[in-house]
Amino acid sequence: MSLYPDSSTGIKEQSSTCVQKDVELLRDLNAKGEERDWKGKKKRSILMAKHLEAVEALAKKAERMYDCGNYLVFKMKDGRLKLYQAYFCKVRLCPMCNWRRSLKIAFQNKKIVQAVNEREKVKWVFLTLTVRNVEGEELKPTMDQMTKAWNRFAGYARFKKSVRGYFRAMEVTRNWDKESEWYGTYHPHFHVLLAVPNDYFGRNYIKQTEWTSMWQKAMQIDYKPIVHVAKVKPKKESPDFVEMEQEVRKTILEQNAIFEVSKYPVKDTDVIRGNKVTDENIQTVKDLDKALAYKRLISYGGILKEIHKELQLSDAEDGDLIHIDDDSDEVANGAVDVMAYWHVGLNNYVISRRETNG
Ligand SMILES: [Zn+2]
């Protein structure tokens, strides 16, 4: 049974107006016309907060998380809503905040990759660096060890010669398979996007086996870790691109592929399973909260770091989660405020409009 009996509230979204019994529900569409899932994220945050609340030491964080995104103030711009004011709790495990972080990282990475491609002839490579699964209590020390290992890894002459810059994200997944011998263990790993020189696939090419030995050496471990490496391949074409020049087309499709790794690497569906507070979920929350505390999960290096700085992009991990893209400044002058608040009884965002003059 779902904790959220929204099917029984009788509220049905009508295609455009969403109005029923004087209640107008929030409907926020992105540039592609898809609905932004505020409601779904808020529900996941409430569920996450319930788990945190069950742990005494995490009660304060739970309190903040319950308030996360309760009020949202938008400005109307070109017929679309732009978030203008809100409170976000910024707790590492918050699904609402991590959604905002993901949107912000994706936006920033798109800008950075575009800028790199405009300036330099580079190619893009995805690299995944893993270690063996670990128990909950080993998670934090292992992640610390991996961060140190990364710094060694990126400092190797071989790396520096073959890599112009990188975006790196640490992700932790949990094994939920009760049949598996690794059941209940954690799998911390790095997803890395590398900008490599145009001649990388010639003279400066690093083979998968070589990446593996480099990572093993950096990690100072006595087993061969699993390392994946793949060239970024343009995503499948859409008909819109038919008219474009080959090279431009390829670049855009390549960027779409890159876009996919640009997510904030904490997936709440991997932290809590199902819609109920369970002991297993609580244990996972405890383990991950401890492991992620004060830890930076994403970082940039080389030319990507330089461009991040040059474009004056703010910190997507700990910074402002309201303004996640370009047009925040113009939005401030928008004429119409749309305020949405989380309605506990309806399990949804209800909106109220107020007209302002200028
Ligand atoms: Zn939050």
mmCIF file of C-alpha atoms and ligand atoms in Angstrom:
data_model
loop_
_atom_site.group_PDB
_atom_site.id
_atom_site.type_symbol
_atom_site.label_atom_id
_atom_site.label_comp_id
_atom_site.label_asym_id
_atom_site.label_seq_id
_atom_site.Cartn_x
_atom_site.Cartn_y
_atom_site.Cartn_z
ATOM 1 C CA MET A 1 0.000 0.000 0.000
ATOM 2 C CA SER A 2 1.234 3.454 -0.837
ATOM 3 C CA LEU A 3 1.811 5.977 1.899
ATOM 4 C CA TYR A 4 0.400 8.568 -0.418
ATOM 5 C CA PRO A 5 -3.177 7.803 -1.291
ATOM 6 C CA ASP A 6 -3.383 10.528 -3.907
ATOM 7 C CA SER A 7 -5.595 8.370 -6.033
ATOM 8 C CA SER A 8 -8.260 8.753 -3.372
ATOM 9 C CA THR A 9 -8.209 12.548 -3.093
ATOM 10 C CA GLY A 10 -10.340 12.865 -6.178
ATOM 11 C CA ILE A 11 -7.982 15.417 -7.670
ATOM 12 C CA LYS A 12 -7.500 14.749 -11.317
ATOM 13 C CA GLU A 13 -5.245 16.821 -13.451
ATOM 14 C CA GLN A 14 -6.973 18.188 -16.455
ATOM 15 C CA SER A 15 -4.768 18.600 -19.440
ATOM 16 C CA SER A 16 -4.119 22.311 -19.232
ATOM 17 C CA THR A 17 -5.939 24.012 -16.416
ATOM 18 C CA CYS A 18 -5.695 21.536 -13.545
ATOM 19 C CA VAL A 19 -8.497 23.378 -11.796
ATOM 20 C CA GLN A 20 -10.909 21.583 -9.575
ATOM 21 C CA LYS A 21 -13.072 22.970 -6.798
ATOM 22 C CA ASP A 22 -11.221 26.298 -6.771
ATOM 23 C CA VAL A 23 -7.941 24.529 -6.294
ATOM 24 C CA GLU A 24 -5.274 25.047 -8.900
ATOM 25 C CA LEU A 25 -2.451 22.553 -8.909
ATOM 26 C CA LEU A 26 1.083 23.399 -9.865
ATOM 27 C CA ARG A 27 1.988 22.523 -13.392
ATOM 28 C CA ASP A 28 5.523 23.506 -14.353
ATOM 29 C CA LEU A 29 6.690 22.610 -17.827
ATOM 30 C CA ASN A 30 10.260 22.477 -19.053
ATOM 31 C CA ALA A 31 11.483 23.712 -22.436
ATOM 32 C CA LYS A 32 10.461 20.438 -24.051
ATOM 33 C CA GLY A 33 6.944 20.789 -22.665
ATOM 34 C CA GLU A 34 7.406 17.991 -20.159
ATOM 35 C CA GLU A 35 6.056 18.458 -16.661
ATOM 36 C CA ARG A 36 8.654 19.020 -13.965
ATOM 37 C CA ASP A 37 8.076 16.491 -11.239
ATOM 38 C CA TRP A 38 7.903 18.765 -8.187
ATOM 39 C CA LYS A 39 5.198 16.652 -6.593
ATOM 40 C CA GLY A 40 7.063 13.384 -7.048
ATOM 41 C CA LYS A 41 10.297 14.819 -5.660
ATOM 42 C CA LYS A 42 8.526 16.357 -2.685
ATOM 43 C CA LYS A 43 6.910 13.025 -1.862
ATOM 44 C CA ARG A 44 10.262 11.269 -2.064
ATOM 45 C CA SER A 45 11.749 13.917 0.235
ATOM 46 C CA ILE A 46 8.996 13.383 2.785
ATOM 47 C CA LEU A 47 9.597 9.647 2.643
ATOM 48 C CA MET A 48 13.347 10.177 3.046
ATOM 49 C CA ALA A 49 12.703 12.524 6.000
ATOM 50 C CA LYS A 50 10.628 9.811 7.666
ATOM 51 C CA HIS A 51 13.629 7.518 7.513
ATOM 52 C CA LEU A 52 15.984 10.160 8.903
ATOM 53 C CA GLU A 53 13.520 10.887 11.656
ATOM 54 C CA ALA A 54 13.774 7.284 12.813
ATOM 55 C CA VAL A 55 17.431 7.876 13.690
ATOM 56 C CA GLU A 56 17.872 10.163 16.675
ATOM 57 C CA ALA A 57 21.084 11.729 15.427
ATOM 58 C CA LEU A 58 19.412 12.608 12.126
ATOM 59 C CA ALA A 59 16.262 14.201 13.548
ATOM 60 C CA LYS A 60 17.462 17.762 12.858
ATOM 61 C CA LYS A 61 18.148 16.933 9.229
ATOM 62 C CA ALA A 62 14.739 15.293 8.985
ATOM 63 C CA GLU A 63 13.118 18.484 10.236
ATOM 64 C CA ARG A 64 14.846 20.555 7.569
ATOM 65 C CA MET A 65 13.959 18.009 4.919
ATOM 66 C CA TYR A 66 10.257 18.121 5.813
ATOM 67 C CA ASP A 67 10.374 21.848 5.045
ATOM 68 C CA CYS A 68 12.289 21.443 1.813
ATOM 69 C CA GLY A 69 10.468 23.023 -1.120
ATOM 70 C CA ASN A 70 7.318 23.706 0.886
ATOM 71 C CA TYR A 71 6.913 27.089 -0.742
ATOM 72 C CA LEU A 72 7.911 27.864 -4.273
ATOM 73 C CA VAL A 73 7.693 31.308 -5.804
ATOM 74 C CA PHE A 74 7.871 31.493 -9.575
ATOM 75 C CA LYS A 75 7.913 34.300 -12.080
ATOM 76 C CA MET A 76 6.183 33.886 -15.357
ATOM 77 C CA LYS A 77 8.479 34.236 -18.338
ATOM 78 C CA ASP A 78 7.559 33.533 -21.952
ATOM 79 C CA GLY A 79 4.577 31.590 -20.734
ATOM 80 C CA ARG A 80 6.713 29.363 -18.552
ATOM 81 C CA LEU A 81 7.388 29.298 -14.842
ATOM 82 C CA LYS A 82 10.839 30.221 -13.587
ATOM 83 C CA LEU A 83 11.666 29.523 -9.977
ATOM 84 C CA TYR A 84 12.403 32.747 -8.133
ATOM 85 C CA GLN A 85 12.366 31.959 -4.416
ATOM 86 C CA ALA A 86 12.307 28.764 -2.397
ATOM 87 C CA TYR A 87 13.758 27.044 0.620
ATOM 88 C CA PHE A 88 15.830 23.951 -0.029
ATOM 89 C CA CYS A 89 17.223 21.952 2.891
ATOM 90 C CA LYS A 90 20.517 20.981 1.180
ATOM 91 C CA VAL A 91 20.758 17.713 3.094
ATOM 92 C CA ARG A 92 22.914 15.332 1.060
ATOM 93 C CA LEU A 93 20.296 12.625 0.835
ATOM 94 C CA CYS A 94 17.395 14.911 -0.014
ATOM 95 C CA PRO A 95 15.710 13.784 -3.248
ATOM 96 C CA MET A 96 14.339 17.279 -3.906
ATOM 97 C CA CYS A 97 17.757 18.914 -3.465
ATOM 98 C CA ASN A 98 19.527 16.223 -5.477
ATOM 99 C CA TRP A 99 17.118 16.736 -8.315
ATOM 100 C CA ARG A 100 17.954 20.461 -8.286
ATOM 101 C CA ARG A 101 21.677 19.649 -8.089
ATOM 102 C CA SER A 102 21.359 17.313 -11.069
ATOM 103 C CA LEU A 103 19.617 19.938 -13.160
ATOM 104 C CA LYS A 104 22.263 22.455 -12.255
ATOM 105 C CA ILE A 105 25.186 20.143 -13.011
ATOM 106 C CA ALA A 106 23.647 19.116 -16.312
ATOM 107 C CA PHE A 107 23.174 22.738 -17.286
ATOM 108 C CA GLN A 108 26.717 23.683 -16.257
ATOM 109 C CA ASN A 109 28.307 20.722 -17.978
ATOM 110 C CA LYS A 110 26.501 21.507 -21.158
ATOM 111 C CA LYS A 111 27.938 25.031 -21.090
ATOM 112 C CA ILE A 112 31.414 23.771 -20.247
ATOM 113 C CA VAL A 113 31.468 21.089 -22.931
ATOM 114 C CA GLN A 114 30.236 23.600 -25.495
ATOM 115 C CA ALA A 115 32.981 26.036 -24.536
ATOM 116 C CA VAL A 116 35.676 23.351 -24.673
ATOM 117 C CA ASN A 117 34.485 22.199 -28.102
ATOM 118 C CA GLU A 118 34.510 25.765 -29.410
ATOM 119 C CA ARG A 119 38.052 26.376 -28.293
ATOM 120 C CA GLU A 120 39.889 23.138 -28.734
ATOM 121 C CA LYS A 121 39.930 20.053 -30.847
ATOM 122 C CA VAL A 122 39.160 17.423 -28.251
ATOM 123 C CA LYS A 123 37.451 14.088 -28.065
ATOM 124 C CA TRP A 124 35.456 12.783 -25.103
ATOM 125 C CA VAL A 125 35.909 9.575 -23.189
ATOM 126 C CA PHE A 126 33.870 8.031 -20.354
ATOM 127 C CA LEU A 127 35.800 6.257 -17.667
ATOM 128 C CA THR A 128 34.359 4.251 -14.774
ATOM 129 C CA LEU A 129 36.657 3.376 -11.886
ATOM 130 C CA THR A 130 35.471 0.895 -9.321
ATOM 131 C CA VAL A 131 36.639 -0.972 -6.246
ATOM 132 C CA ARG A 132 35.287 -4.076 -4.560
ATOM 133 C CA ASN A 133 32.020 -3.752 -2.693
ATOM 134 C CA VAL A 134 32.314 -2.830 0.961
ATOM 135 C CA GLU A 135 30.240 -3.166 4.123
ATOM 136 C CA GLY A 136 28.533 -0.099 5.572
ATOM 137 C CA GLU A 137 31.195 0.616 8.157
ATOM 138 C CA GLU A 138 33.962 0.532 5.536
ATOM 139 C CA LEU A 139 32.158 2.854 3.164
ATOM 140 C CA LYS A 140 33.446 6.191 4.409
ATOM 141 C CA PRO A 141 37.122 5.162 4.706
ATOM 142 C CA THR A 142 36.926 3.553 1.259
ATOM 143 C CA MET A 143 35.482 6.695 -0.281
ATOM 144 C CA ASP A 144 38.191 8.781 1.386
ATOM 145 C CA GLN A 145 40.793 6.389 0.040
ATOM 146 C CA MET A 146 39.289 6.668 -3.446
ATOM 147 C CA THR A 147 39.423 10.455 -3.358
ATOM 148 C CA LYS A 148 43.093 10.345 -2.404
ATOM 149 C CA ALA A 149 43.711 7.714 -5.058
ATOM 150 C CA TRP A 150 42.051 9.902 -7.672
ATOM 151 C CA ASN A 151 44.480 12.713 -6.908
ATOM 152 C CA ARG A 152 47.412 10.362 -7.399
ATOM 153 C CA PHE A 153 45.813 8.944 -10.548
ATOM 154 C CA ALA A 154 45.238 12.353 -12.124
ATOM 155 C CA GLY A 155 48.783 13.329 -11.233
ATOM 156 C CA TYR A 156 50.448 10.509 -13.162
ATOM 157 C CA ALA A 157 52.522 11.731 -16.114
ATOM 158 C CA ARG A 158 50.650 9.320 -18.390
ATOM 159 C CA PHE A 159 47.299 10.825 -17.362
ATOM 160 C CA LYS A 160 48.474 14.395 -17.706
ATOM 161 C CA LYS A 161 49.856 13.750 -21.160
ATOM 162 C CA SER A 162 46.685 12.134 -22.447
ATOM 163 C CA VAL A 163 43.980 14.118 -20.674
ATOM 164 C CA ARG A 164 43.160 17.806 -21.074
ATOM 165 C CA GLY A 165 40.451 17.969 -18.439
ATOM 166 C CA TYR A 166 37.780 16.034 -16.584
ATOM 167 C CA PHE A 167 34.483 16.008 -14.740
ATOM 168 C CA ARG A 168 34.400 13.403 -11.989
ATOM 169 C CA ALA A 169 31.451 12.204 -9.927
ATOM 170 C CA MET A 170 31.508 9.672 -7.118
ATOM 171 C CA GLU A 171 28.469 7.449 -6.998
ATOM 172 C CA VAL A 172 27.512 4.873 -4.394
ATOM 173 C CA THR A 173 25.034 2.135 -5.109
ATOM 174 C CA ARG A 174 23.861 -0.622 -2.803
ATOM 175 C CA ASN A 175 23.370 -4.263 -3.577
ATOM 176 C CA TRP A 176 19.683 -5.046 -2.897
ATOM 177 C CA ASP A 177 19.759 -8.546 -4.304
ATOM 178 C CA LYS A 178 19.003 -10.917 -1.447
ATOM 179 C CA GLU A 179 20.317 -13.847 -3.503
ATOM 180 C CA SER A 180 23.704 -12.252 -3.971
ATOM 181 C CA GLU A 181 26.726 -12.883 -1.761
ATOM 182 C CA TRP A 182 27.262 -9.106 -1.914
ATOM 183 C CA TYR A 183 23.780 -8.396 -0.565
ATOM 184 C CA GLY A 184 23.687 -5.289 1.620
ATOM 185 C CA THR A 185 27.151 -4.104 0.573
ATOM 186 C CA TYR A 186 27.969 -0.813 -1.098
ATOM 187 C CA HIS A 187 29.578 -0.115 -4.417
ATOM 188 C CA PRO A 188 31.366 3.240 -4.515
ATOM 189 C CA HIS A 189 32.706 4.167 -7.953
ATOM 190 C CA PHE A 190 33.756 7.111 -10.067
ATOM 191 C CA HIS A 191 32.097 8.215 -13.278
ATOM 192 C CA VAL A 192 34.537 10.345 -15.179
ATOM 193 C CA LEU A 193 34.193 12.369 -18.330
ATOM 194 C CA LEU A 194 37.571 12.996 -19.921
ATOM 195 C CA ALA A 195 38.451 15.568 -22.541
ATOM 196 C CA VAL A 196 41.294 14.053 -24.522
ATOM 197 C CA PRO A 197 43.412 15.648 -27.242
ATOM 198 C CA ASN A 198 42.367 15.104 -30.812
ATOM 199 C CA ASP A 199 45.276 12.726 -31.422
ATOM 200 C CA TYR A 200 44.453 10.651 -28.324
ATOM 201 C CA PHE A 201 43.371 7.666 -30.373
ATOM 202 C CA GLY A 202 46.774 7.663 -31.996
ATOM 203 C CA ARG A 203 49.941 8.297 -30.039
ATOM 204 C CA ASN A 204 48.508 9.138 -26.631
ATOM 205 C CA TYR A 205 46.018 6.307 -26.447
ATOM 206 C CA ILE A 206 45.644 4.581 -23.065
ATOM 207 C CA LYS A 207 44.374 1.018 -23.274
ATOM 208 C CA GLN A 208 41.777 -0.345 -20.855
ATOM 209 C CA THR A 209 44.386 -2.627 -19.234
ATOM 210 C CA GLU A 210 46.631 0.363 -18.690
ATOM 211 C CA TRP A 211 43.840 2.418 -17.101
ATOM 212 C CA THR A 212 43.220 -0.569 -14.845
ATOM 213 C CA SER A 213 46.859 -0.819 -13.698
ATOM 214 C CA MET A 214 47.003 2.925 -13.132
ATOM 215 C CA TRP A 215 43.874 2.807 -10.964
ATOM 216 C CA GLN A 216 45.112 -0.253 -9.077
ATOM 217 C CA LYS A 217 48.416 1.488 -8.386
ATOM 218 C CA ALA A 218 46.691 4.700 -7.286
ATOM 219 C CA MET A 219 44.330 2.762 -5.010
ATOM 220 C CA GLN A 220 47.223 0.716 -3.626
ATOM 221 C CA ILE A 221 45.203 -2.490 -3.782
ATOM 222 C CA ASP A 222 46.351 -6.034 -4.468
ATOM 223 C CA TYR A 223 43.546 -7.009 -6.867
ATOM 224 C CA LYS A 224 42.631 -5.852 -10.373
ATOM 225 C CA PRO A 225 39.758 -3.385 -10.021
ATOM 226 C CA ILE A 226 37.043 -3.255 -12.666
ATOM 227 C CA VAL A 227 37.553 -0.314 -14.985
ATOM 228 C CA HIS A 228 35.398 0.578 -17.970
ATOM 229 C CA VAL A 229 36.441 2.935 -20.676
ATOM 230 C CA ALA A 230 34.384 4.015 -23.667
ATOM 231 C CA LYS A 231 34.579 6.636 -26.316
ATOM 232 C CA VAL A 232 31.657 9.056 -26.208
ATOM 233 C CA LYS A 233 29.478 8.142 -29.137
ATOM 234 C CA PRO A 234 26.872 10.516 -30.431
ATOM 235 C CA LYS A 235 23.397 9.551 -29.324
ATOM 236 C CA LYS A 236 20.897 8.403 -31.909
ATOM 237 C CA GLU A 237 19.900 11.107 -34.315
ATOM 238 C CA SER A 238 16.571 12.793 -34.276
ATOM 239 C CA PRO A 239 14.919 14.096 -37.465
ATOM 240 C CA ASP A 240 15.531 17.731 -36.412
ATOM 241 C CA PHE A 241 19.157 17.303 -37.246
ATOM 242 C CA VAL A 242 18.734 16.269 -40.861
ATOM 243 C CA GLU A 243 19.299 19.765 -42.213
ATOM 244 C CA MET A 244 22.426 20.390 -40.175
ATOM 245 C CA GLU A 245 25.967 20.109 -41.225
ATOM 246 C CA GLN A 246 27.620 16.820 -40.433
ATOM 247 C CA GLU A 247 30.139 18.231 -37.963
ATOM 248 C CA VAL A 248 27.654 20.384 -36.047
ATOM 249 C CA ARG A 249 25.260 17.504 -35.886
ATOM 250 C CA LYS A 250 27.898 15.203 -34.499
ATOM 251 C CA THR A 251 28.847 17.737 -31.833
ATOM 252 C CA ILE A 252 25.287 18.193 -30.632
ATOM 253 C CA LEU A 253 24.687 14.476 -30.444
ATOM 254 C CA GLU A 254 27.947 14.028 -28.599
ATOM 255 C CA GLN A 255 26.861 16.652 -26.101
ATOM 256 C CA ASN A 256 23.578 14.857 -25.552
ATOM 257 C CA ALA A 257 25.527 11.742 -24.640
ATOM 258 C CA ILE A 258 27.672 13.719 -22.213
ATOM 259 C CA PHE A 259 24.557 15.232 -20.693
ATOM 260 C CA GLU A 260 23.633 11.804 -19.402
ATOM 261 C CA VAL A 261 26.583 11.470 -17.009
ATOM 262 C CA SER A 262 26.007 14.951 -15.684
ATOM 263 C CA LYS A 263 23.723 13.983 -12.856
ATOM 264 C CA TYR A 264 24.153 14.402 -9.167
ATOM 265 C CA PRO A 265 25.267 10.958 -8.153
ATOM 266 C CA VAL A 266 22.937 10.208 -5.266
ATOM 267 C CA LYS A 267 19.901 8.295 -6.445
ATOM 268 C CA ASP A 268 17.269 8.241 -3.744
ATOM 269 C CA THR A 269 15.724 5.147 -5.269
ATOM 270 C CA ASP A 270 18.950 3.416 -4.383
ATOM 271 C CA VAL A 271 18.786 4.652 -0.790
ATOM 272 C CA ILE A 272 15.215 3.789 0.044
ATOM 273 C CA ARG A 273 13.298 1.032 -1.616
ATOM 274 C CA GLY A 274 9.536 1.013 -1.809
ATOM 275 C CA ASN A 275 7.189 3.440 -0.101
ATOM 276 C CA LYS A 276 7.550 2.283 3.470
ATOM 277 C CA VAL A 277 9.934 2.964 6.289
ATOM 278 C CA THR A 278 11.844 -0.286 6.747
ATOM 279 C CA ASP A 279 14.800 -1.265 8.922
ATOM 280 C CA GLU A 280 16.837 -2.024 5.838
ATOM 281 C CA ASN A 281 16.125 1.424 4.401
ATOM 282 C CA ILE A 282 16.978 3.071 7.726
ATOM 283 C CA GLN A 283 20.290 1.232 7.870
ATOM 284 C CA THR A 284 21.120 2.378 4.337
ATOM 285 C CA VAL A 285 20.229 5.960 5.223
ATOM 286 C CA LYS A 286 22.502 5.775 8.285
ATOM 287 C CA ASP A 287 25.412 4.330 6.314
ATOM 288 C CA LEU A 288 25.115 6.807 3.472
ATOM 289 C CA ASP A 289 24.536 9.843 5.646
ATOM 290 C CA LYS A 290 27.756 9.060 7.460
ATOM 291 C CA ALA A 291 29.720 8.353 4.301
ATOM 292 C CA LEU A 292 28.535 11.434 2.428
ATOM 293 C CA ALA A 293 28.943 13.945 5.254
ATOM 294 C CA TYR A 294 31.226 16.814 4.261
ATOM 295 C CA LYS A 295 32.285 14.872 1.211
ATOM 296 C CA ARG A 296 32.443 16.468 -2.200
ATOM 297 C CA LEU A 297 31.080 14.079 -4.760
ATOM 298 C CA ILE A 298 31.824 16.017 -7.910
ATOM 299 C CA SER A 299 34.878 17.848 -9.138
ATOM 300 C CA TYR A 300 36.401 19.335 -12.245
ATOM 301 C CA GLY A 301 39.978 19.308 -13.436
ATOM 302 C CA GLY A 302 42.140 20.815 -16.166
ATOM 303 C CA ILE A 303 40.453 22.759 -18.920
ATOM 304 C CA LEU A 304 36.978 21.917 -17.585
ATOM 305 C CA LYS A 305 37.864 23.443 -14.243
ATOM 306 C CA GLU A 306 39.293 26.536 -15.914
ATOM 307 C CA ILE A 307 36.146 27.047 -17.946
ATOM 308 C CA HIS A 308 33.908 26.415 -14.940
ATOM 309 C CA LYS A 309 35.745 29.259 -13.229
ATOM 310 C CA GLU A 310 35.831 31.494 -16.269
ATOM 311 C CA LEU A 311 32.082 31.170 -16.851
ATOM 312 C CA GLN A 312 31.630 32.001 -13.165
ATOM 313 C CA LEU A 313 29.463 28.986 -12.619
ATOM 314 C CA SER A 314 28.544 28.560 -8.983
ATOM 315 C CA ASP A 315 28.959 25.460 -6.868
ATOM 316 C CA ALA A 316 26.312 22.946 -7.900
ATOM 317 C CA GLU A 317 26.885 20.785 -4.876
ATOM 318 C CA ASP A 318 26.615 23.180 -1.948
ATOM 319 C CA GLY A 319 25.522 26.381 -3.635
ATOM 320 C CA ASP A 320 22.244 28.001 -4.559
ATOM 321 C CA LEU A 321 19.645 25.526 -5.755
ATOM 322 C CA ILE A 322 17.104 28.085 -6.908
ATOM 323 C CA HIS A 323 18.942 29.558 -9.862
ATOM 324 C CA ILE A 324 20.143 26.589 -11.784
ATOM 325 C CA ASP A 325 20.455 28.074 -15.237
ATOM 326 C CA ASP A 326 21.098 31.260 -17.178
ATOM 327 C CA ASP A 327 18.084 33.436 -17.083
ATOM 328 C CA SER A 328 17.704 34.099 -13.359
ATOM 329 C CA ASP A 329 18.584 37.790 -13.739
ATOM 330 C CA GLU A 330 15.952 38.567 -16.299
ATOM 331 C CA VAL A 331 13.419 36.610 -14.339
ATOM 332 C CA ALA A 332 13.675 39.016 -11.420
ATOM 333 C CA ASN A 333 11.853 41.575 -13.536
ATOM 334 C CA GLY A 334 9.011 39.299 -14.466
ATOM 335 C CA ALA A 335 5.618 40.799 -13.787
ATOM 336 C CA VAL A 336 3.678 37.911 -12.373
ATOM 337 C CA ASP A 337 4.377 35.923 -9.263
ATOM 338 C CA VAL A 338 3.059 32.438 -8.980
ATOM 339 C CA MET A 339 3.285 30.946 -5.546
ATOM 340 C CA ALA A 340 2.898 27.258 -4.934
ATOM 341 C CA TYR A 341 2.712 25.615 -1.542
ATOM 342 C CA TRP A 342 2.763 21.993 -0.537
ATOM 343 C CA HIS A 343 -0.690 20.938 0.559
ATOM 344 C CA VAL A 344 -0.374 18.082 3.034
ATOM 345 C CA GLY A 345 -3.967 16.931 2.676
ATOM 346 C CA LEU A 346 -3.957 16.926 -1.104
ATOM 347 C CA ASN A 347 -0.416 15.598 -1.345
ATOM 348 C CA ASN A 348 0.245 18.110 -4.053
ATOM 349 C CA TYR A 349 1.362 21.655 -4.790
ATOM 350 C CA VAL A 350 -1.455 24.133 -4.814
ATOM 351 C CA ILE A 351 -0.853 27.469 -6.476
ATOM 352 C CA SER A 352 -1.977 30.975 -5.779
ATOM 353 C CA ARG A 353 -1.341 33.836 -8.154
ATOM 354 C CA ARG A 354 -0.764 37.417 -7.310
ATOM 355 C CA GLU A 355 -0.399 40.159 -9.857
ATOM 356 C CA THR A 356 2.310 42.703 -9.252
ATOM 357 C CA ASN A 357 2.951 45.969 -11.045
ATOM 358 C CA GLY A 358 6.477 45.878 -12.414
HETATM 359 ZN ZN ZN B 1 16.092 19.279 0.322
#
